Tab-separated table of C-alpha atoms in Angstrom:
chain	number	residue	atom	x	y	z
A	1	MET	CA	-148.669	229.579	40.047
A	2	SER	CA	-146.445	226.082	38.915
A	3	PHE	CA	-142.964	226.010	37.292
A	4	HIS	CA	-143.498	224.641	33.952
A	5	GLY	CA	-140.874	221.980	32.403
A	6	LEU	CA	-138.929	221.881	35.850
A	7	ARG	CA	-136.450	218.496	35.339
A	8	GLY	CA	-134.162	217.254	38.013
A	9	PRO	CA	-131.430	216.265	35.476
A	10	HIS	CA	-131.393	219.418	33.743
A	11	VAL	CA	-130.833	221.321	36.914
A	12	ARG	CA	-128.323	219.100	37.979
A	13	LEU	CA	-126.227	219.206	34.653
A	14	ILE	CA	-126.957	223.009	34.820
A	15	ALA	CA	-125.488	223.258	38.190
A	16	LYS	CA	-122.452	221.134	37.670
A	17	THR	CA	-121.176	222.984	34.430
A	18	HIS	CA	-121.832	226.559	35.986
A	19	THR	CA	-119.826	225.226	39.224
A	20	LYS	CA	-117.214	223.565	37.250
A	21	TYR	CA	-116.971	227.016	34.826
A	22	SER	CA	-117.415	229.546	37.194
A	23	ILE	CA	-113.630	230.077	37.547
A	24	ARG	CA	-113.217	230.707	33.694
A	25	GLY	CA	-115.560	233.564	34.409
A	26	GLY	CA	-113.953	236.701	35.437
A	27	THR	CA	-116.853	237.003	38.561
A	28	GLY	CA	-115.964	233.609	39.804
A	29	LEU	CA	-112.216	234.176	39.836
A	30	VAL	CA	-112.646	237.640	41.576
A	31	PHE	CA	-115.125	236.026	44.057
A	32	ALA	CA	-112.652	233.342	44.887
A	33	LEU	CA	-109.483	235.755	45.360
A	34	MET	CA	-111.736	238.075	47.429
A	35	ALA	CA	-113.249	235.514	49.492
A	36	LEU	CA	-110.083	234.112	50.193
A	37	LEU	CA	-108.239	237.258	51.014
A	38	THR	CA	-110.692	238.505	52.919
A	39	GLY	CA	-111.051	235.373	55.036
A	40	LEU	CA	-107.426	235.414	55.816
A	41	ILE	CA	-106.888	238.931	56.311
A	42	ILE	CA	-109.748	238.444	58.970
A	43	ALA	CA	-107.952	235.792	60.433
A	44	SER	CA	-104.704	237.525	60.618
A	45	ILE	CA	-106.250	240.438	62.570
A	46	PHE	CA	-106.771	238.172	65.408
A	47	VAL	CA	-104.061	235.793	65.090
A	48	ASP	CA	-101.045	238.435	64.508
A	49	PRO	CA	-101.111	239.894	67.965
A	50	ILE	CA	-102.080	237.070	69.998
A	51	ASN	CA	-99.001	235.201	68.237
A	52	GLN	CA	-96.717	238.269	68.993
A	53	ALA	CA	-97.595	238.381	72.632
A	54	LYS	CA	-97.426	234.962	73.018
A	55	GLN	CA	-93.789	234.872	71.497
A	56	GLN	CA	-92.851	238.072	73.774
A	57	ALA	CA	-94.166	237.067	77.113
A	58	ASP	CA	-93.022	235.125	79.601
A	59	ALA	CA	-96.140	233.338	80.454
A	60	PRO	CA	-97.511	232.912	76.965
A	61	ASP	CA	-101.022	231.415	77.577
A	62	ASP	CA	-101.808	233.319	80.375
A	63	ILE	CA	-101.175	237.074	78.388
A	64	ALA	CA	-102.945	235.618	75.450
A	65	GLU	CA	-106.305	234.631	77.184
A	66	GLN	CA	-105.891	238.144	78.746
A	67	ILE	CA	-106.066	239.812	75.803
A	68	ILE	CA	-109.006	237.653	74.281
A	69	GLN	CA	-110.970	238.332	77.284
A	70	GLN	CA	-109.943	242.141	77.798
A	71	VAL	CA	-109.894	243.029	73.882
A	72	GLY	CA	-111.982	240.416	72.034
A	73	ARG	CA	-115.267	239.901	74.699
A	74	PRO	CA	-116.166	243.741	74.466
A	75	ALA	CA	-115.224	243.601	70.685
A	76	ILE	CA	-117.613	241.008	70.012
A	77	LYS	CA	-120.438	242.329	72.112
A	78	TRP	CA	-120.027	245.607	70.477
A	79	ALA	CA	-120.479	243.773	66.993
A	80	THR	CA	-122.949	241.060	67.521
A	81	ASP	CA	-125.207	242.721	70.376
A	82	ALA	CA	-124.720	239.119	72.365
A	83	SER	CA	-126.229	238.331	75.570
A	84	ASP	CA	-123.739	237.199	78.563
A	85	THR	CA	-124.975	233.368	77.948
A	86	GLN	CA	-123.937	233.532	74.059
A	87	LEU	CA	-120.508	235.520	75.081
A	88	ASP	CA	-119.933	233.034	77.649
A	89	TYR	CA	-120.451	230.263	75.033
A	90	TRP	CA	-118.473	231.616	72.294
A	91	MET	CA	-115.463	232.896	74.432
A	92	ASP	CA	-115.184	230.675	77.438
A	93	ALA	CA	-116.887	227.143	76.211
A	94	ASN	CA	-115.274	227.717	72.689
A	95	PRO	CA	-112.112	228.787	70.988
A	96	ALA	CA	-112.812	232.318	71.426
A	97	LEU	CA	-110.143	233.185	68.398
A	98	ILE	CA	-112.215	231.104	65.987
A	99	THR	CA	-115.551	232.644	66.947
A	100	ALA	CA	-114.148	236.076	66.369
A	101	PHE	CA	-112.505	234.781	63.186
A	102	MET	CA	-116.068	233.471	62.201
A	103	LEU	CA	-118.307	236.171	63.543
A	104	LEU	CA	-116.061	238.896	61.496
A	105	PHE	CA	-116.371	236.625	58.521
A	106	MET	CA	-119.975	236.199	58.636
A	107	MET	CA	-120.414	240.233	58.532
A	108	PHE	CA	-118.576	240.170	55.381
A	109	LEU	CA	-120.259	237.171	53.999
A	110	PRO	CA	-123.289	238.806	52.312
A	111	PHE	CA	-121.205	240.957	50.335
A	112	LEU	CA	-118.854	238.350	49.058
A	113	VAL	CA	-121.845	236.313	48.053
A	114	ALA	CA	-123.076	239.190	45.891
A	115	LEU	CA	-119.494	239.437	44.369
A	116	GLY	CA	-119.796	235.762	43.094
A	117	ALA	CA	-123.498	235.498	42.270
A	118	SER	CA	-124.812	238.388	40.835
A	119	ASN	CA	-124.160	237.687	37.379
A	120	GLN	CA	-126.174	234.397	37.458
A	121	LEU	CA	-128.120	235.474	34.785
A	122	SER	CA	-127.680	238.809	33.914
A	123	GLY	CA	-124.633	238.989	31.438
A	124	ASP	CA	-126.490	236.580	29.495
A	125	ILE	CA	-129.791	238.167	29.291
A	126	GLY	CA	-128.085	241.264	28.266
A	127	ASN	CA	-126.013	239.775	25.324
A	128	ARG	CA	-129.278	237.778	24.406
A	129	GLY	CA	-126.855	234.570	25.068
A	130	ILE	CA	-129.513	232.871	27.172
A	131	ARG	CA	-131.905	232.604	24.140
A	132	TYR	CA	-129.893	229.837	22.805
A	133	GLN	CA	-129.921	227.871	26.368
A	134	LEU	CA	-133.642	228.402	26.282
A	135	LEU	CA	-134.153	226.284	22.976
A	136	ARG	CA	-132.684	223.258	25.194
A	137	THR	CA	-134.026	223.734	28.542
A	138	GLU	CA	-136.975	225.345	30.140
A	139	ARG	CA	-136.296	228.683	32.268
A	140	ALA	CA	-136.919	227.268	35.805
A	141	ASN	CA	-134.403	224.649	35.165
A	142	LEU	CA	-132.046	227.455	34.104
A	143	PHE	CA	-132.674	229.628	37.218
A	144	LEU	CA	-132.360	226.851	39.884
A	145	GLY	CA	-129.146	224.944	37.865
A	146	ARG	CA	-127.243	228.285	37.918
A	147	MET	CA	-128.656	229.274	41.710
A	148	VAL	CA	-127.345	226.009	42.640
A	149	GLY	CA	-123.872	225.972	40.736
A	150	THR	CA	-123.294	229.066	42.251
A	151	TYR	CA	-123.848	227.915	45.916
A	152	LEU	CA	-121.528	224.987	45.217
A	153	PHE	CA	-119.050	226.824	44.025
A	154	GLY	CA	-119.102	229.272	46.750
A	155	LEU	CA	-119.388	226.654	49.068
A	156	ILE	CA	-115.795	224.848	47.484
A	157	ILE	CA	-114.212	228.306	48.311
A	158	TYR	CA	-115.399	228.597	51.814
A	159	LEU	CA	-114.120	225.225	52.356
A	160	VAL	CA	-110.587	225.865	51.104
A	161	LEU	CA	-110.929	228.852	53.080
A	162	PHE	CA	-111.858	227.097	56.412
A	163	LEU	CA	-109.249	224.005	55.515
A	164	ILE	CA	-106.339	226.843	55.692
A	165	VAL	CA	-107.340	228.434	58.777
A	166	ALA	CA	-107.496	225.175	60.485
A	167	ILE	CA	-104.150	224.034	59.402
A	168	PHE	CA	-102.791	227.419	60.467
A	169	PHE	CA	-104.172	226.926	63.846
A	170	LEU	CA	-103.648	223.270	64.293
A	171	VAL	CA	-99.934	223.327	62.898
A	172	GLN	CA	-98.888	227.287	63.710
A	173	LEU	CA	-100.504	228.527	66.738
A	174	ASP	CA	-101.039	225.793	68.485
A	175	PHE	CA	-103.313	227.286	70.772
A	176	TYR	CA	-106.367	225.162	70.977
A	177	SER	CA	-106.541	221.088	71.328
A	178	ALA	CA	-107.380	219.517	67.890
A	179	GLY	CA	-111.368	218.563	68.694
A	180	ASP	CA	-111.942	221.994	69.787
A	181	THR	CA	-110.548	223.448	66.757
A	182	ILE	CA	-112.198	221.356	64.316
A	183	THR	CA	-115.064	221.051	66.023
A	184	TRP	CA	-115.888	224.852	66.436
A	185	LEU	CA	-114.733	225.314	62.602
A	186	THR	CA	-117.112	222.705	61.259
A	187	ARG	CA	-119.963	224.537	62.958
A	188	GLY	CA	-118.827	227.707	61.534
A	189	PHE	CA	-118.269	226.135	58.349
A	190	LEU	CA	-122.258	224.666	58.342
A	191	ALA	CA	-123.147	228.253	59.447
A	192	VAL	CA	-121.492	229.825	56.516
A	193	ALA	CA	-123.079	227.476	54.231
A	194	VAL	CA	-126.528	228.341	55.575
A	195	TYR	CA	-126.124	231.949	55.909
A	196	SER	CA	-125.032	232.235	52.355
A	197	LEU	CA	-128.404	230.649	51.033
A	198	PRO	CA	-130.571	233.327	51.041
A	199	TYR	CA	-128.068	235.830	49.812
A	200	VAL	CA	-127.284	233.590	46.877
A	201	ALA	CA	-131.085	233.219	46.321
A	202	LEU	CA	-131.608	237.129	46.417
A	203	CYS	CA	-128.866	237.482	44.180
A	204	ALA	CA	-130.565	234.909	41.660
A	205	TRP	CA	-133.702	237.385	41.994
A	206	ILE	CA	-131.961	240.297	40.962
A	207	SER	CA	-129.642	238.613	38.648
A	208	CYS	CA	-132.731	237.393	36.459
A	209	ALA	CA	-134.228	241.142	36.647
A	210	ILE	CA	-131.257	243.306	35.767
A	211	ASP	CA	-129.829	242.847	31.877
A	212	SER	CA	-126.610	244.351	33.020
A	213	ALA	CA	-123.884	242.443	34.916
A	214	PHE	CA	-122.613	245.501	36.295
A	215	GLY	CA	-126.311	246.565	37.261
A	216	SER	CA	-126.768	243.594	39.176
A	217	LEU	CA	-123.662	243.634	41.033
A	218	ALA	CA	-124.425	247.262	42.339
A	219	LEU	CA	-128.044	246.448	43.066
A	220	THR	CA	-127.303	243.397	45.136
A	221	GLN	CA	-124.357	245.082	47.151
A	222	LEU	CA	-126.850	248.347	47.741
A	223	ALA	CA	-129.855	245.726	48.571
A	224	ILE	CA	-127.854	243.763	51.017
A	225	GLY	CA	-125.910	246.617	53.024
A	226	PHE	CA	-128.473	249.299	52.831
A	227	TRP	CA	-131.333	247.771	54.748
A	228	PRO	CA	-129.092	247.117	57.651
A	229	LEU	CA	-127.676	250.500	57.483
A	230	LEU	CA	-130.990	252.090	57.247
A	231	VAL	CA	-132.648	250.213	60.339
A	232	ASN	CA	-129.556	251.280	62.440
A	233	ILE	CA	-129.769	254.911	61.706
A	234	GLY	CA	-133.827	254.760	61.963
A	235	ALA	CA	-133.262	253.072	65.421
A	236	ARG	CA	-131.444	255.652	66.644
A	237	GLN	CA	-134.466	258.087	65.634
A	238	TRP	CA	-137.214	255.768	66.790
A	239	GLU	CA	-136.099	252.637	68.901
A	240	PRO	CA	-139.001	250.317	67.819
A	241	PHE	CA	-137.324	250.464	64.154
A	242	GLU	CA	-134.844	248.164	64.968
A	243	ASN	CA	-137.357	245.443	64.818
A	244	ALA	CA	-137.199	246.001	60.890
A	245	GLY	CA	-133.976	244.336	61.018
A	246	TYR	CA	-135.576	241.035	61.033
A	247	LEU	CA	-137.200	241.572	57.701
A	248	MET	CA	-133.879	240.665	56.089
A	249	PRO	CA	-131.099	237.779	57.078
A	250	TRP	CA	-129.001	239.683	58.527
A	251	VAL	CA	-130.133	240.284	61.987
A	252	TYR	CA	-130.614	236.029	62.248
A	253	ARG	CA	-126.625	235.284	61.729
A	254	SER	CA	-125.756	234.616	65.538
A	255	TRP	CA	-128.797	232.251	65.968
A	256	LEU	CA	-126.622	229.783	64.032
A	257	PHE	CA	-123.897	230.044	66.828
A	258	ASP	CA	-126.643	230.122	69.514
A	259	PRO	CA	-125.732	227.397	72.498
A	260	SER	CA	-129.192	226.709	72.684
A	261	ILE	CA	-130.163	224.218	70.164
A	262	GLY	CA	-133.731	225.213	69.455
A	263	LYS	CA	-132.232	228.897	68.490
A	264	THR	CA	-129.909	227.218	66.097
A	265	LEU	CA	-132.402	225.490	64.201
A	266	ALA	CA	-134.962	228.158	64.234
A	267	GLY	CA	-131.997	230.190	62.816
A	268	ILE	CA	-131.520	227.585	60.263
A	269	ALA	CA	-135.283	227.515	59.473
A	270	VAL	CA	-135.318	231.626	58.896
A	271	MET	CA	-132.581	231.003	56.598
A	272	LEU	CA	-134.452	228.309	54.574
A	273	ALA	CA	-137.525	230.113	54.669
A	274	PHE	CA	-136.083	233.611	53.264
A	275	THR	CA	-134.298	231.163	50.562
A	276	ALA	CA	-137.510	229.546	49.679
A	277	LEU	CA	-138.836	233.408	49.545
A	278	PHE	CA	-136.254	234.941	47.006
A	279	THR	CA	-136.060	231.938	45.137
A	280	PHE	CA	-140.261	232.034	44.497
A	281	LEU	CA	-139.893	235.497	43.642
A	282	GLY	CA	-137.101	235.056	41.580
A	283	LEU	CA	-138.663	232.192	39.563
A	284	ARG	CA	-141.720	234.042	39.179
A	285	HIS	CA	-140.223	236.855	37.546
A	286	PHE	CA	-137.949	235.078	35.313
A	287	GLU	CA	-140.708	233.171	34.052
A	288	LYS	CA	-142.867	236.056	33.148
A	289	ARG	CA	-140.172	238.446	31.771
A	290	ASP	CA	-139.684	239.111	28.425
A	291	LEU	CA	-135.742	237.739	27.387
B	1	MET	CA	-110.803	227.452	22.475
B	2	ALA	CA	-108.618	229.731	21.875
B	3	ASP	CA	-110.779	231.964	19.668
B	4	LYS	CA	-112.534	233.941	22.292
B	5	ARG	CA	-110.788	235.472	25.638
B	6	PRO	CA	-112.600	234.125	28.844
B	7	GLY	CA	-113.938	236.504	31.082
B	8	GLY	CA	-111.543	234.813	33.799
B	9	LEU	CA	-108.379	235.285	31.996
B	10	THR	CA	-109.373	239.380	31.258
B	11	ALA	CA	-109.611	239.163	35.173
B	12	LEU	CA	-106.199	237.900	35.859
B	13	ALA	CA	-104.708	240.222	33.296
B	14	VAL	CA	-106.172	243.139	35.188
B	15	LEU	CA	-105.132	241.686	38.645
B	16	ASN	CA	-101.710	241.278	37.208
B	17	PHE	CA	-101.479	244.872	36.439
B	18	ILE	CA	-102.647	245.809	39.672
B	19	PHE	CA	-100.408	243.298	41.859
B	20	GLY	CA	-97.810	244.127	39.292
B	21	GLY	CA	-97.800	248.148	39.434
B	22	LEU	CA	-98.159	247.873	43.741
B	23	GLY	CA	-95.376	245.364	43.502
B	24	LEU	CA	-92.846	247.664	41.552
B	25	ILE	CA	-94.365	250.827	43.479
B	26	ALA	CA	-93.773	249.007	47.340
B	27	SER	CA	-89.859	247.554	46.006
B	28	LEU	CA	-88.746	250.751	44.481
B	29	GLY	CA	-90.232	252.625	47.569
B	30	LEU	CA	-88.536	250.035	50.097
B	31	LEU	CA	-85.216	250.576	47.986
B	32	ALA	CA	-85.399	254.091	48.397
B	33	LEU	CA	-86.066	253.993	51.690
B	34	LEU	CA	-82.824	251.670	52.489
B	35	LYS	CA	-80.433	253.984	50.480
B	36	ALA	CA	-81.510	257.001	52.677
B	37	ALA	CA	-81.338	254.749	55.855
B	38	ASP	CA	-77.560	253.801	54.701
B	39	SER	CA	-76.718	257.101	53.710
B	40	ALA	CA	-78.063	258.613	57.135
B	41	SER	CA	-75.887	256.076	58.959
B	42	ASN	CA	-72.886	256.671	56.899
B	43	GLY	CA	-73.048	253.317	55.609
B	44	GLY	CA	-73.792	251.476	58.477
B	45	LEU	CA	-76.957	249.864	57.620
B	46	ASP	CA	-75.227	246.710	57.009
B	47	ALA	CA	-73.699	246.454	60.635
B	48	ALA	CA	-76.815	247.434	61.963
B	49	LEU	CA	-78.991	245.081	60.398
B	50	GLN	CA	-76.205	242.228	61.449
B	51	ASP	CA	-76.573	243.300	65.081
B	52	GLU	CA	-80.510	243.438	65.232
B	53	GLY	CA	-80.965	240.227	63.270
B	54	GLN	CA	-78.392	238.296	61.794
B	55	ILE	CA	-79.195	239.693	58.303
B	56	SER	CA	-77.123	241.605	56.023
B	57	ALA	CA	-78.016	244.303	53.732
B	58	GLY	CA	-77.488	242.426	50.727
B	59	MET	CA	-79.957	239.621	51.482
B	60	ILE	CA	-82.433	242.384	51.495
B	61	TYR	CA	-81.123	243.882	48.355
B	62	PHE	CA	-81.587	240.395	46.949
B	63	VAL	CA	-85.288	239.945	48.095
B	64	ILE	CA	-86.281	243.343	46.888
B	65	LEU	CA	-84.407	242.258	43.070
B	66	LEU	CA	-86.754	239.089	43.614
B	67	SER	CA	-89.719	241.053	43.967
B	68	VAL	CA	-88.990	243.722	41.339
B	69	LEU	CA	-88.359	240.438	38.407
B	70	SER	CA	-91.777	239.070	40.115
B	71	ALA	CA	-93.622	242.740	39.365
B	72	VAL	CA	-92.093	242.747	36.002
B	73	LEU	CA	-93.122	239.239	35.268
B	74	LEU	CA	-96.691	239.918	36.525
B	75	ILE	CA	-97.208	242.827	33.901
B	76	THR	CA	-95.338	241.171	30.832
B	77	SER	CA	-97.741	237.862	31.481
B	78	GLY	CA	-100.675	240.114	31.923
B	79	VAL	CA	-99.910	241.634	28.398
B	80	GLY	CA	-99.687	237.723	27.617
B	81	TYR	CA	-103.042	236.697	28.875
B	82	LEU	CA	-104.849	239.697	27.022
B	83	GLN	CA	-103.026	238.599	24.014
B	84	GLN	CA	-103.543	234.630	24.311
B	85	LYS	CA	-99.655	234.027	23.922
B	86	LYS	CA	-98.154	230.575	24.888
B	87	PHE	CA	-94.663	232.362	25.656
B	88	LEU	CA	-95.788	235.758	26.766
B	89	GLY	CA	-98.770	234.471	29.130
B	90	ARG	CA	-98.369	230.869	29.986
B	91	THR	CA	-94.896	230.636	30.389
B	92	LEU	CA	-93.874	234.132	31.955
B	93	GLY	CA	-97.042	233.483	34.306
B	94	ASN	CA	-95.739	230.149	35.210
B	95	GLY	CA	-92.544	231.803	35.852
B	96	TYR	CA	-94.150	234.547	37.920
B	97	ALA	CA	-95.832	232.064	40.205
B	98	VAL	CA	-92.554	229.958	40.705
B	99	LEU	CA	-90.502	233.192	41.422
B	100	SER	CA	-93.117	234.545	43.950
B	101	ILE	CA	-93.417	231.241	45.840
B	102	LEU	CA	-89.622	231.024	46.030
B	103	SER	CA	-89.274	234.594	47.336
B	104	SER	CA	-91.764	233.645	50.079
B	105	VAL	CA	-89.794	230.462	50.924
B	106	LEU	CA	-86.472	232.488	50.823
B	107	GLY	CA	-87.666	235.760	52.903
B	108	ILE	CA	-88.758	232.797	55.564
B	109	VAL	CA	-85.331	231.147	55.598
B	110	LEU	CA	-83.027	234.058	54.425
B	111	LEU	CA	-84.931	236.865	56.684
B	112	LYS	CA	-85.947	234.550	59.334
B	113	GLN	CA	-89.891	235.905	58.865
B	114	GLY	CA	-91.982	233.447	60.621
B	115	VAL	CA	-94.770	231.524	58.594
B	116	GLY	CA	-97.606	233.723	59.486
B	117	ILE	CA	-101.055	234.394	57.989
B	118	GLY	CA	-98.979	236.889	56.092
B	119	THR	CA	-97.257	234.620	54.039
B	120	ILE	CA	-100.216	232.646	53.228
B	121	ILE	CA	-101.761	235.747	52.007
B	122	GLY	CA	-99.008	236.255	49.856
B	123	LEU	CA	-98.880	232.705	48.096
B	124	ILE	CA	-102.694	232.760	47.263
B	125	TYR	CA	-102.046	234.477	44.148
B	126	PRO	CA	-98.874	232.668	42.827
B	127	VAL	CA	-100.706	229.363	43.969
B	128	LEU	CA	-103.902	230.314	42.264
B	129	THR	CA	-102.066	231.527	39.008
B	130	LEU	CA	-100.256	228.144	38.955
B	131	ALA	CA	-103.283	226.406	38.925
B	132	LEU	CA	-105.441	228.557	36.639
B	133	LEU	CA	-102.651	228.658	34.084
B	134	ASN	CA	-101.852	224.549	33.846
B	135	MET	CA	-105.587	223.828	34.338
B	136	THR	CA	-108.588	226.261	33.708
B	137	PHE	CA	-106.872	228.480	31.031
B	138	LYS	CA	-104.659	225.531	29.830
B	139	ASP	CA	-106.165	225.685	26.112
B	140	ASP	CA	-106.801	229.459	25.982
B	141	LEU	CA	-102.944	230.180	25.744
B	142	VAL	CA	-101.663	228.662	22.618
B	143	ARG	CA	-100.975	231.777	19.989
């Protein structure tokens, strides 16, 4: 199938406007606030106990390292099902506290993305406002423009969050070297940027299919959370069902932090493939549906 | 631009009511707790606090007063956002943001709290409010 009337300048203009005015809509504001608060609360879960232990103990660095290895390592192994090689890379070769922050943030990320991306089109479809825009541009431009705009707005918010965390680690905690902190947080930001892509596309697809903004939000949250939960419960009854998890991007998220370059690139390729699939399905539905 | 209220301004008003209500409950709860501790120790709270951390009960009451004032400003400015009023919305909203940032700084200086991630979390909403009121919604609060 061909996407009739797809034009680069139209997509760019819609994306730019959507990014600029995202915060004026309630969804953008709530997403920005929730993303920043969630990220900082996650950071404080790991940083505050270490910070307190450092202040109280005689050998601050040793006690902090002890807590990380005795509590952090098993917790991360449980949460991510990582191999020993991955754990060594995350906890020994790189700043362990930043690893813990990024891995936990990645667990919440799909739900945060849905909060900001679930109303790309549904509200305007519901109130028929989209008909006015369709007088000036084609459906494909509107779909892709808003999807790109939503993604860029999300990236700006994640960048602000990572900058705050970086400044806090460098100035206040002073636990890792500046080079290690910046390099590892940059890798984390890039992983977040890649990992959020398929979920923005999934939200775009659901959003163009549902006429209510709240309905779209509820369905996207359900779609994102239901599959991993179902796989988890199913795998307890019948172990091979665990492989069904590979049908969604969720399982591949730790690949983006893998020590092997090949697996990291494979993780990126998988995320891009999911994005292409969801975008195609969304565009196809939006081109055909009654507005 | 002031004709139709943007969704973000409505969301901001709702958040103001939530944070303002929670702030009032927390401040009044803390006040009640301090009063109870003071009467249980036969008025020895101030001396106990001085021994423990070189802070006085007066300083704590002052910070609680600022918190109550912030919560009241949050709620009244929330009403102002809904009605798109210049004074009730924009001026009082800015007042809340400045007061809230000031009380965070005072908390660090007077109560000798360290600058932790909790402090930054407490600053996010006031800073966001300042930015939104003076840039994004500047032309929407003019009535």
